[in-house]
XYZ file of C-alpha atoms in Angstrom:
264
model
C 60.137 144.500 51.357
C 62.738 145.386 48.508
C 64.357 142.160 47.466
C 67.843 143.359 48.110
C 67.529 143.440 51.922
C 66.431 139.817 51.440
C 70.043 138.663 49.486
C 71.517 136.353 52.422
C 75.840 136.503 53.082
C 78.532 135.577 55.740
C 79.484 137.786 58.020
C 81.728 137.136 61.403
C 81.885 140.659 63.054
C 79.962 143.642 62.817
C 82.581 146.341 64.589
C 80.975 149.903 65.401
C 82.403 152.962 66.309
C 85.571 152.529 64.182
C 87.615 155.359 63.531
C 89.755 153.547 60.918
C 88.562 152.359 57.169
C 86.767 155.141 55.820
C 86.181 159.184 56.658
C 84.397 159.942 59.930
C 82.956 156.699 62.516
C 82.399 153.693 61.084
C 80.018 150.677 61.317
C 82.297 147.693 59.449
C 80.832 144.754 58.842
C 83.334 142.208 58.177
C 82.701 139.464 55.218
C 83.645 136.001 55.107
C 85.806 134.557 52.611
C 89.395 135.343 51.059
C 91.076 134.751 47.415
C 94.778 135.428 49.162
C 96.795 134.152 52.160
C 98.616 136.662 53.352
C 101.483 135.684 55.068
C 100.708 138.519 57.569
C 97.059 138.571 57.706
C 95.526 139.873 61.095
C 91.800 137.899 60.319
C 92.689 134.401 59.882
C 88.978 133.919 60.717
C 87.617 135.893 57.733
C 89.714 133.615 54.689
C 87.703 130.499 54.802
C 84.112 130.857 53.753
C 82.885 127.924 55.739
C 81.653 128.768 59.303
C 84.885 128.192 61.543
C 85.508 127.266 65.581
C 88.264 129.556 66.795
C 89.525 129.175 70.405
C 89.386 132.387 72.347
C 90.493 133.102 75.771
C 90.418 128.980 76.138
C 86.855 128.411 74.916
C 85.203 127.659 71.648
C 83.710 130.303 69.582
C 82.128 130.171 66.621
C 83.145 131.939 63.485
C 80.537 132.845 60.654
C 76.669 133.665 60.544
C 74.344 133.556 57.751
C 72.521 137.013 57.853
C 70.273 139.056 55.218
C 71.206 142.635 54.033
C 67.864 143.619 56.438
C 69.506 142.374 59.652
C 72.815 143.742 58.800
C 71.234 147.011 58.577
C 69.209 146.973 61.828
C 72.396 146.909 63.352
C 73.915 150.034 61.034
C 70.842 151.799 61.128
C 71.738 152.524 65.272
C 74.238 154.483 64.002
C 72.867 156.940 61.728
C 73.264 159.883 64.657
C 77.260 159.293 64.775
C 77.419 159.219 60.930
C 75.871 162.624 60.485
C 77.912 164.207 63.167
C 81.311 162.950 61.922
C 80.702 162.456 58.031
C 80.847 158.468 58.562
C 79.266 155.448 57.449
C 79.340 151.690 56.180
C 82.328 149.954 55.521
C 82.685 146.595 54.080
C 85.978 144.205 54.997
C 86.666 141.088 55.160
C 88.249 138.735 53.863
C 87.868 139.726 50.431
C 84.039 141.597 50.200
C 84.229 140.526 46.334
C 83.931 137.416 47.172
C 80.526 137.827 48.130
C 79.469 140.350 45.075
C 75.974 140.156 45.498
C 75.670 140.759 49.250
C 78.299 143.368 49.276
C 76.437 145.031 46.403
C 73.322 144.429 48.323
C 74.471 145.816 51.474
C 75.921 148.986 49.786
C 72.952 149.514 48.047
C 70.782 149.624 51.071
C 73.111 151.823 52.791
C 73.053 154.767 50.454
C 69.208 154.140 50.034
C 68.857 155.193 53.887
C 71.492 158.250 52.773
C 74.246 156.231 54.505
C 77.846 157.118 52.860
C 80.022 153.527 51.779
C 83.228 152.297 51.950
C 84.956 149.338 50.971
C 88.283 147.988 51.830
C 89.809 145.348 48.976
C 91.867 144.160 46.986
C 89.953 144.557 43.914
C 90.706 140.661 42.822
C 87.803 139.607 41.242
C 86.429 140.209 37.501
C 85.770 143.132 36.380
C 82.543 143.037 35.703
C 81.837 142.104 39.568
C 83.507 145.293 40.858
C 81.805 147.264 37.969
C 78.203 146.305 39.511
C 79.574 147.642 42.759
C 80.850 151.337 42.019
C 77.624 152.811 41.985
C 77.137 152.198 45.706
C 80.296 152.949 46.620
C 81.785 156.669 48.156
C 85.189 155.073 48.945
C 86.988 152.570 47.658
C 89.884 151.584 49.940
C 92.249 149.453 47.886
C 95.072 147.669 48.780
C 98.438 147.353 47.311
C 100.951 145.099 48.456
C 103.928 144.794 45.756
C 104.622 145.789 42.069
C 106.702 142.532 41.484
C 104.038 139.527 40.779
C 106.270 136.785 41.823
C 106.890 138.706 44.658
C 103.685 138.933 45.667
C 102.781 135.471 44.867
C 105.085 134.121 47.588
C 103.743 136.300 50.200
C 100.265 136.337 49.398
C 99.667 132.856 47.152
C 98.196 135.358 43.961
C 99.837 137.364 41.799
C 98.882 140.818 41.456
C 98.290 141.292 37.744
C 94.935 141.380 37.652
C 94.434 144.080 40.897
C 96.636 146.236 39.336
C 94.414 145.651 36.167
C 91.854 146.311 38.502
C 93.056 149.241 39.925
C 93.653 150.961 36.647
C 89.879 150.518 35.684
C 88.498 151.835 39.375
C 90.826 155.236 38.727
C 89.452 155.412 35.157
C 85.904 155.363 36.351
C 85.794 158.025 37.949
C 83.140 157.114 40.002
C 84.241 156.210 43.561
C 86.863 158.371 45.945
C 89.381 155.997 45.826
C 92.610 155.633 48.003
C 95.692 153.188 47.861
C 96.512 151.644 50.805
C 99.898 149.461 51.523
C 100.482 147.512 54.169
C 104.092 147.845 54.680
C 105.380 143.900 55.829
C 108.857 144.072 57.203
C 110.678 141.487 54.461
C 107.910 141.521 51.952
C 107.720 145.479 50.907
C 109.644 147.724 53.614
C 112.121 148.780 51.271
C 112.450 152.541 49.723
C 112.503 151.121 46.516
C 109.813 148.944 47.193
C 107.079 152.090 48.111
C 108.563 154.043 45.474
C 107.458 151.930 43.229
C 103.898 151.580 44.284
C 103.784 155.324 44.767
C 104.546 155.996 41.490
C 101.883 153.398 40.202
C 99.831 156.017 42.475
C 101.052 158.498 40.663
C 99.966 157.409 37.289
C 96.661 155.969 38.090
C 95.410 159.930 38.678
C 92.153 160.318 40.483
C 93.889 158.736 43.692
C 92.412 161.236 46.918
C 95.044 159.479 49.701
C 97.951 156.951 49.939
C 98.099 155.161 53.019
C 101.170 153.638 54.635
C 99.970 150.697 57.170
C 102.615 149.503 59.722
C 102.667 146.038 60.396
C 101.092 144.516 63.841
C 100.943 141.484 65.412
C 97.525 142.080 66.793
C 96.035 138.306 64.876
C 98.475 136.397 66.397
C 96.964 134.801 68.673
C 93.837 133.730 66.235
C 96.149 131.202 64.467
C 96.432 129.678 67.828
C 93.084 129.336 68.382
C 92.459 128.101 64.986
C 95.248 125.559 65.080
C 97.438 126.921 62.496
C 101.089 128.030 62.465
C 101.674 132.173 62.443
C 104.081 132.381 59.037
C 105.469 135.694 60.766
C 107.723 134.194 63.023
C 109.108 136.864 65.268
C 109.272 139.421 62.855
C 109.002 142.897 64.426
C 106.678 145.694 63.255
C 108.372 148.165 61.953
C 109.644 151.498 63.779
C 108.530 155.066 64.165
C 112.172 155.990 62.430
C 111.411 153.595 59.350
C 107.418 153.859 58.396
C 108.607 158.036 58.652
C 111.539 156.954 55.783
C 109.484 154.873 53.723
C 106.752 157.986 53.965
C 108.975 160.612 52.810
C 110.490 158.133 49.767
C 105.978 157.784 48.815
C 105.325 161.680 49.079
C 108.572 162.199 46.908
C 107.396 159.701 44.500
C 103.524 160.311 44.728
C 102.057 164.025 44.038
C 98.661 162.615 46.280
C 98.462 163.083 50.371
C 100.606 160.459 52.111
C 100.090 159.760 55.489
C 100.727 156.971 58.020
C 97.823 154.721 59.443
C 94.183 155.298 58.631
């Protein structure tokens, strides 16, 4: 056996059949471990690294599994059949997949060994030299960004965003990933036209940017901070309307010269 299907991470989900994070269906394996807390997260679950108990549905599961880059890939491997039919593959989430460089590296890596295409949804905070070891495993990078202000984005997130903009900068410049900017647009935090302008125009200037993604707001993880005893920093904040997220799109295409859409 290769010795990269033995490197051992944390994973708490495995999702199949996804339509979202990547071109085509998707197998995402979900990594544990976060450098940010996100106000808004929807994965509670995924920011600690230590194995977790969540209540769910009034009974105690258990968050977080050891697993080698061999098992993950049994489970992958199943579905080889939908990624040829719909130009899908691997994706990597999280949590933060940087935070486990090896196994994400690992698991890439024995993806596009079995002709599997990657993707990998971040936030591209880590060194550089980390993501570096990555890109040559990786088809699509999918990486956030949440503000251009740094304070801004320390009070929402508890990180400031120098260094994934940094980051970002060096991923365009490589040239060697398809990569795509993705914002999730927090009512309070970044819902304002000037707001995506300015991100869109960061877009703009990073060149080599495929797609910029506008993602709405949901309350769909609300119920995990219940079940893992912590307080939802929301509130009752809505998501934001139809009428709005098509506003804020129009204010990134006329800022942005790459494809804007909502969702994906």
């Amino acid at each position: 056996m290769e010795d990269y299907l033995k490197t051992k991470g944390r994973i708490f989900d495995i999702q199949r059949y996804s339509i979202h994070d990547g071109d085509g269906i998707r197998t995402i394996v979900f990594l544990k471990g976060c450098v940010l807390r996100c106000r808004w997260c929807c994965n509670p679950e995924s920011q600690e690294y230590k194995i977790q108990t969540m209540m769910v549905q009034e009974k105690p599961k258990t968050i977080g599994r050891d697993v080698t880059v061999e098992e993950v890939m049994e489970t992958v491997l199943k579905d080889r059949p939908y990624f040829w039919r719909s130009g899908g593959g691997l994706t990597l989430s999280g949590g933060e997949s940087l935070c486990q460089p090896q196994f994400a590296r690992d698991l890439l890596r024995a993806a596009k060994e079995e002709g599997i295409t990657t993707a990998m949804e971040s936030m591209g905070c880590a060194k550089w030299e980390v993501i570096e070891e990555i890109l040559p495993w990786l088809d699509q990078y999918l990486l956030d960004i949440k503000h251009m202000n740094p304070d801004k984005h320390r009070e929402f997130t508890g990180r400031s965003n120098e260094l994934m903009l940094e980051n970002a900068r060096k991923i365009a410049d490589s040239g060697m990933t398809e990569l795509s900017i993705r914002i999730p647009v927090i009512p309070g935090f970044n819902d304002t036209i000037e707001e995506i302008k300015d991100i869109a125009a960061f877009t703009n200037i990073l060149g080599n940017v495929k797609r910029l993604h506008l993602l709405p707001y949901h309350r769909l993880g609300q119920d995990k901070y219940a079940g893992l005893n912590r307080p939802y920093l929301m509130g009752d904040v809505k998501p934001p309307t139809n009428e709005h997220m098509d506003m804020l799109l129009k204010a990134a295409m006329n800022n942005c010269s790459v494809e804007c859409q909502i969702g994906g």
